[in-house]
Every structure is written in structure tokens, then in C-alpha cells.
mmCIF file with all atom_site columns, C-alpha atoms in Angstrom:
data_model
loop_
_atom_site.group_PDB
_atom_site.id
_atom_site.type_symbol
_atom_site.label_atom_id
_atom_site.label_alt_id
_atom_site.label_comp_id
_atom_site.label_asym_id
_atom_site.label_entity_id
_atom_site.label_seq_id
_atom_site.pdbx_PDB_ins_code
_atom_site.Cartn_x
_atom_site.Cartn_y
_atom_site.Cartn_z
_atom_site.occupancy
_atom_site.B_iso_or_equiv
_atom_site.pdbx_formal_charge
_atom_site.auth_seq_id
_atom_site.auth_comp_id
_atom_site.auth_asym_id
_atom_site.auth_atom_id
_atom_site.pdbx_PDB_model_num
ATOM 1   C CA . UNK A 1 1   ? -183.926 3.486   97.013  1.00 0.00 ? 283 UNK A CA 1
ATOM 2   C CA . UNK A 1 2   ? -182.072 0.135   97.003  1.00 0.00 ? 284 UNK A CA 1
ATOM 3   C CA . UNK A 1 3   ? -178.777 0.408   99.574  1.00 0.00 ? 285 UNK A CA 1
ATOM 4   C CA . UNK A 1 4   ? -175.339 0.015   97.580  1.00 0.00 ? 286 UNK A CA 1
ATOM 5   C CA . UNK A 1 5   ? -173.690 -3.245  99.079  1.00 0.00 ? 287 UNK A CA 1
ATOM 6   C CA . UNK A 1 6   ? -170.282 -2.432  101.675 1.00 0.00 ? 288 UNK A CA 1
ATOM 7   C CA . UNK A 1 7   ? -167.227 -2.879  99.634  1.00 0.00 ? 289 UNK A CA 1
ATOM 8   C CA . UNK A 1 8   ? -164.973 -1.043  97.117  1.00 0.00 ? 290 UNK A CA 1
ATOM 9   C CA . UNK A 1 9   ? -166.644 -0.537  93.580  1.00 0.00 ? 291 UNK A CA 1
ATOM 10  C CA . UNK A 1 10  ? -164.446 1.584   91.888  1.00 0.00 ? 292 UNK A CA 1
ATOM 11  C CA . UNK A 1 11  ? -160.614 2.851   92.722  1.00 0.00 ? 293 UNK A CA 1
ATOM 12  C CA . UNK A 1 12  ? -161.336 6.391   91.504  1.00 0.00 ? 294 UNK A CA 1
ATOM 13  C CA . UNK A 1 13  ? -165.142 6.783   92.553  1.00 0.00 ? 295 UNK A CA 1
ATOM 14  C CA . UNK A 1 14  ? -166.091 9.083   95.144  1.00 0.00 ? 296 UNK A CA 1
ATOM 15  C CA . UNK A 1 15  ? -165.722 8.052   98.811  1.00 0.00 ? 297 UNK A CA 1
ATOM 16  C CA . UNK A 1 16  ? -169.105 7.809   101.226 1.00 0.00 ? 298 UNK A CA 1
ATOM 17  C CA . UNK A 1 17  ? -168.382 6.234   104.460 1.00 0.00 ? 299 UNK A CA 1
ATOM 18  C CA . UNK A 1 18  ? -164.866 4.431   105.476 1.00 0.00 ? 300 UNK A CA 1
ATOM 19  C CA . UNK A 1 19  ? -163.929 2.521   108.839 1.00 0.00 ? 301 UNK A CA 1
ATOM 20  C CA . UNK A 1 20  ? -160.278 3.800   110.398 1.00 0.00 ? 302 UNK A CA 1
ATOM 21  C CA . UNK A 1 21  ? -158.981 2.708   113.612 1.00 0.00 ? 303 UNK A CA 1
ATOM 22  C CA . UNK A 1 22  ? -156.577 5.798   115.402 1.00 0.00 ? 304 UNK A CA 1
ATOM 23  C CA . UNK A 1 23  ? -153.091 4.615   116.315 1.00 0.00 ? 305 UNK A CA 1
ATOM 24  C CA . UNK A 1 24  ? -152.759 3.655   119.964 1.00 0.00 ? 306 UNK A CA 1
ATOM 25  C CA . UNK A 1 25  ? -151.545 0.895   122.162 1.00 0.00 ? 307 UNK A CA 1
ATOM 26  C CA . UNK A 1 26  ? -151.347 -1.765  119.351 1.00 0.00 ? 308 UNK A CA 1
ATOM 27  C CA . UNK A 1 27  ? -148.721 0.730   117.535 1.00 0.00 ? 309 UNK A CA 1
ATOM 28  C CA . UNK A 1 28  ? -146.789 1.786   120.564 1.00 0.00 ? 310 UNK A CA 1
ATOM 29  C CA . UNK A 1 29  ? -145.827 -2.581  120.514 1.00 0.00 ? 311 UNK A CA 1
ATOM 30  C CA . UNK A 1 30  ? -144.768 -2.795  117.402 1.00 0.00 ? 312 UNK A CA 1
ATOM 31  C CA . UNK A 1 31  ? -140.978 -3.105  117.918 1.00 0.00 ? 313 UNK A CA 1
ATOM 32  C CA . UNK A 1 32  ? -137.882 -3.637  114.873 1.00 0.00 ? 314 UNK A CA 1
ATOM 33  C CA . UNK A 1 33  ? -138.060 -7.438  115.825 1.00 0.00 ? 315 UNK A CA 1
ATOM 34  C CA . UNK A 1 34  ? -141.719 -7.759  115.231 1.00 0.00 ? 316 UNK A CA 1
ATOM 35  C CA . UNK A 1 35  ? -143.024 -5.267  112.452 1.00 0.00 ? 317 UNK A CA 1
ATOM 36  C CA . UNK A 1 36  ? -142.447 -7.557  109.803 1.00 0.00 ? 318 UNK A CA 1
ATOM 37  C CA . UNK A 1 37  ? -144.522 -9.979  111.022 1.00 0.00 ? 319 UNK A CA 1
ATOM 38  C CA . UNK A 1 38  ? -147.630 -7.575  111.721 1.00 0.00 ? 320 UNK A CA 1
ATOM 39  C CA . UNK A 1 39  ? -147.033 -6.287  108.367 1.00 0.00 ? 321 UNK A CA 1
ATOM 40  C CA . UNK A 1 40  ? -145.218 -2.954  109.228 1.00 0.00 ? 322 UNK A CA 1
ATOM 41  C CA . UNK A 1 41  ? -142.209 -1.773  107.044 1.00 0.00 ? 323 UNK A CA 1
ATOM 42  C CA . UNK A 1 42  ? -141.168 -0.042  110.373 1.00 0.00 ? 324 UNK A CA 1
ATOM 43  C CA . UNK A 1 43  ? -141.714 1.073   113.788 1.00 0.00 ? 325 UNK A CA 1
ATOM 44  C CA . UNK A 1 44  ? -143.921 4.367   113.638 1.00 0.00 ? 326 UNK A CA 1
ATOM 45  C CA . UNK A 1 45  ? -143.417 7.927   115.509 1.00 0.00 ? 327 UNK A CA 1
ATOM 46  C CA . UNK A 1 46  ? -147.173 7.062   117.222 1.00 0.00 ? 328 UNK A CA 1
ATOM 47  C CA . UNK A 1 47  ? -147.759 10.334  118.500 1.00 0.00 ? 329 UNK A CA 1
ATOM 48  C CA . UNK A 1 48  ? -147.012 12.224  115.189 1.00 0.00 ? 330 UNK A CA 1
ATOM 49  C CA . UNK A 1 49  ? -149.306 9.221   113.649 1.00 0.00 ? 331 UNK A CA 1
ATOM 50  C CA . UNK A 1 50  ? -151.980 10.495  116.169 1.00 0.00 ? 332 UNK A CA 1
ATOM 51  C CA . UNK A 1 51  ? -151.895 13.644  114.952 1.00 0.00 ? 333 UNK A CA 1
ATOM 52  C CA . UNK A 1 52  ? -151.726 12.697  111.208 1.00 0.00 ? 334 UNK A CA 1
ATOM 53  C CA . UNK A 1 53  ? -154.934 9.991   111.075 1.00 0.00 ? 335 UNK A CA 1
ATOM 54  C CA . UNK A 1 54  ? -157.108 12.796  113.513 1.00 0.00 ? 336 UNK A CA 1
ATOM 55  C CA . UNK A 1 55  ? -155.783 15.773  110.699 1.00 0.00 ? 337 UNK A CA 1
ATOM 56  C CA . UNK A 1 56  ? -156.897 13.258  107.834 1.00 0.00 ? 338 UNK A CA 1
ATOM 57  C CA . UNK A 1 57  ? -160.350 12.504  109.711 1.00 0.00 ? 339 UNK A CA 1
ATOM 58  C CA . UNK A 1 58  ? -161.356 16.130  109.872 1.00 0.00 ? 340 UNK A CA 1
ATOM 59  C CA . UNK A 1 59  ? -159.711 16.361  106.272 1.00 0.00 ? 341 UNK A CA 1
ATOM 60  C CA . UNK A 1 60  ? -162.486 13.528  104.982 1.00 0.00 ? 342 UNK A CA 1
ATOM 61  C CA . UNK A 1 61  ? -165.354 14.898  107.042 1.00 0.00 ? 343 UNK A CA 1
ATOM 62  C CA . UNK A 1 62  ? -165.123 18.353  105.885 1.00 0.00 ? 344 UNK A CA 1
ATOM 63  C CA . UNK A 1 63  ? -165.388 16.641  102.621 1.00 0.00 ? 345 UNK A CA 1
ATOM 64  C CA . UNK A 1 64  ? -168.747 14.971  103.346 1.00 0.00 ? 346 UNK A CA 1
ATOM 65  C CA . UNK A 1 65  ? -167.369 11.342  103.905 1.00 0.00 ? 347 UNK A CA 1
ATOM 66  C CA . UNK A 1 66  ? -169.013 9.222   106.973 1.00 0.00 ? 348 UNK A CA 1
ATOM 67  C CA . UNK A 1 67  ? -166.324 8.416   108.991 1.00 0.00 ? 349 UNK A CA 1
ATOM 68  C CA . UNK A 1 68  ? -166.941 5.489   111.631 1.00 0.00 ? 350 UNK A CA 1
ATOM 69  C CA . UNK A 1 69  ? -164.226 5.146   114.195 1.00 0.00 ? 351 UNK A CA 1
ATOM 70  C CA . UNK A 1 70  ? -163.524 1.145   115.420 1.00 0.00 ? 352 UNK A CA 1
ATOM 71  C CA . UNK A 1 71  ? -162.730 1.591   118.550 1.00 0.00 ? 353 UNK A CA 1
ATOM 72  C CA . UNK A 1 72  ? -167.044 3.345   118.674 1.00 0.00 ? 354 UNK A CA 1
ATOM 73  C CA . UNK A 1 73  ? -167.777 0.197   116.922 1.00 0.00 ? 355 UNK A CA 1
ATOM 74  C CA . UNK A 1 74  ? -166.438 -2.200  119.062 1.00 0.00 ? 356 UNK A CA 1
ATOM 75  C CA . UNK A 1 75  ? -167.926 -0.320  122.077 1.00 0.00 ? 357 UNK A CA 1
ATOM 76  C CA . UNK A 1 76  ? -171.297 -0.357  120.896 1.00 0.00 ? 358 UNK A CA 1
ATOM 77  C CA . UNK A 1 77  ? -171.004 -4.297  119.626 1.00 0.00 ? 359 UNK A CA 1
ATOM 78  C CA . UNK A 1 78  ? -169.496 -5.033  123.194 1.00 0.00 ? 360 UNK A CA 1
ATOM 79  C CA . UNK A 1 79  ? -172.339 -2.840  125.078 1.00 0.00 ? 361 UNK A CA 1
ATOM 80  C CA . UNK A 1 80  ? -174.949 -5.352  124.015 1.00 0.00 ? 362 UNK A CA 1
ATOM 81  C CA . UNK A 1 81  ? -174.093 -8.660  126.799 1.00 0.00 ? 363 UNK A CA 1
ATOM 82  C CA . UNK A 1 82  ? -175.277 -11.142 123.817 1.00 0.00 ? 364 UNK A CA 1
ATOM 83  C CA . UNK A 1 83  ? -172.377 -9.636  121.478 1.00 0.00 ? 365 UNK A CA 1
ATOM 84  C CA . UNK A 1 84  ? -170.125 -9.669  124.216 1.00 0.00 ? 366 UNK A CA 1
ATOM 85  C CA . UNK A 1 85  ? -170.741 -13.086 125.267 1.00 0.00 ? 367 UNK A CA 1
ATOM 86  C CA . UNK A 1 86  ? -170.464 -14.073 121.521 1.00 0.00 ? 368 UNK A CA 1
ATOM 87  C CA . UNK A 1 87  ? -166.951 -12.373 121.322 1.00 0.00 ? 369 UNK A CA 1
ATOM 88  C CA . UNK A 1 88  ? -165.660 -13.376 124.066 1.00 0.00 ? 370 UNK A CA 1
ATOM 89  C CA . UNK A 1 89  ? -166.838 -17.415 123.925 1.00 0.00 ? 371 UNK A CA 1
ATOM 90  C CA . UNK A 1 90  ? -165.215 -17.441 120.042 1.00 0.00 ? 372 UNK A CA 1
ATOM 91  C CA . UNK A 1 91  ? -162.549 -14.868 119.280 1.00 0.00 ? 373 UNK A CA 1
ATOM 92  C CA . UNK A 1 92  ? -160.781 -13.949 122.616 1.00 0.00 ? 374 UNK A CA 1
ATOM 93  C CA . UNK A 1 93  ? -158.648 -17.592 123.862 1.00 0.00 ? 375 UNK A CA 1
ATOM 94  C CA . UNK A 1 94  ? -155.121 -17.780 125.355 1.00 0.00 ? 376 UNK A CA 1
ATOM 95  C CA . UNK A 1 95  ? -153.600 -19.103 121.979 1.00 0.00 ? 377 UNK A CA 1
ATOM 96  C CA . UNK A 1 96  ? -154.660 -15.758 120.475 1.00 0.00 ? 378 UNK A CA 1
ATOM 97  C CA . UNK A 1 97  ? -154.337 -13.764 123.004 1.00 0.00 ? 379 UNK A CA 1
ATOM 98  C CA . UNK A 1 98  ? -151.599 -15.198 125.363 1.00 0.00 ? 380 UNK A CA 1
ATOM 99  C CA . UNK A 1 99  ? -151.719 -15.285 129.151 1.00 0.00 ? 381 UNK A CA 1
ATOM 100 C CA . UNK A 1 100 ? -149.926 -13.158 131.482 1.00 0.00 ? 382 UNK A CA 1
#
């Protein structure tokens, strides 16, 4: 059985597996000054957003869809030192980041 390439094949086709990332931290920042710019229309409610995405999740499971969780993602990448050491050599520098 040949494996179906990631990506989005159809707009009305049946869902397998998706990737979501629960509202946290990041969300709690966003701020009326700044939401434009992360491309927000507005603050959110994050602990009514909580709620919502982990309702949805259990929605899409009991429906047979796959659903991997980010945050378990990055986790298991980070767990391995060479993925780490990757991450952190490349992605992770003060202009991105900021200091302080």
C-alpha cells in the first residue's frame, strides 16, 4: 500500500490525521497593539479557547481522525540531543527570540 503524501488534497474529502497546537502562553501575549501583526483579528478569551480546541479534539477523535498535538511533537523532536542541538544552533537566536 503506497502512503498518501502530507498535505491537503481535496477541501471536502474526508479528514485522517491533522496537527493543532492548544492555546496557551503564546495567546495569553497577544495584546490590541500587537494582534495585527501576529495575524489575530483580536485578543482571545484563552481560557474559553482552552476549552473550545480540547471540546473540538475529542469532537475529531470520536470521529476517527488522528489527532497529533505540537506541543508532543516538539517534545519528542527535542528529546533526541541531535534534534535539539540542530534547533537550537539554527532556529532559536536573540534576533528571533529577543534577550531578556
Amino acid at each position: 500500500m503506497s502512503k498518501k503524501p502530507l498535505g491537503v488534497h481535496s477541501e471536502a474529502g474526508k479528514l485522517h490525521k491533522v496537527m493543532v497546537c492548544s492555546p496557551g502562553l503564546a495567546h495569553l501575549r497577544l495584546t490590541p497593539a500587537n494582534c495585527d501583526e501576529l495575524l489575530f483579528d483580536d485578543v482571545i478569551w484563552v481560557s474559553q479557547a482552552k476549552r473550545d480546541h480540547f471540546d473540538f479534539m475529542t469532537k475529531m477523535r470520536e470521529r476517527g481522525i488522528e489527532v497529533v498535538e505540537m506541543h508532543n511533537l516538539l517534545e519528542e523532536t527535542i528529546s533526541d540531543p541531535a534534534a535539539l542541538k540542530w534547533i537550537l544552533d539554527r532556529k532559536i537566536t536573540p534576533n528571533s527570540v529577543g534577550l531578556g
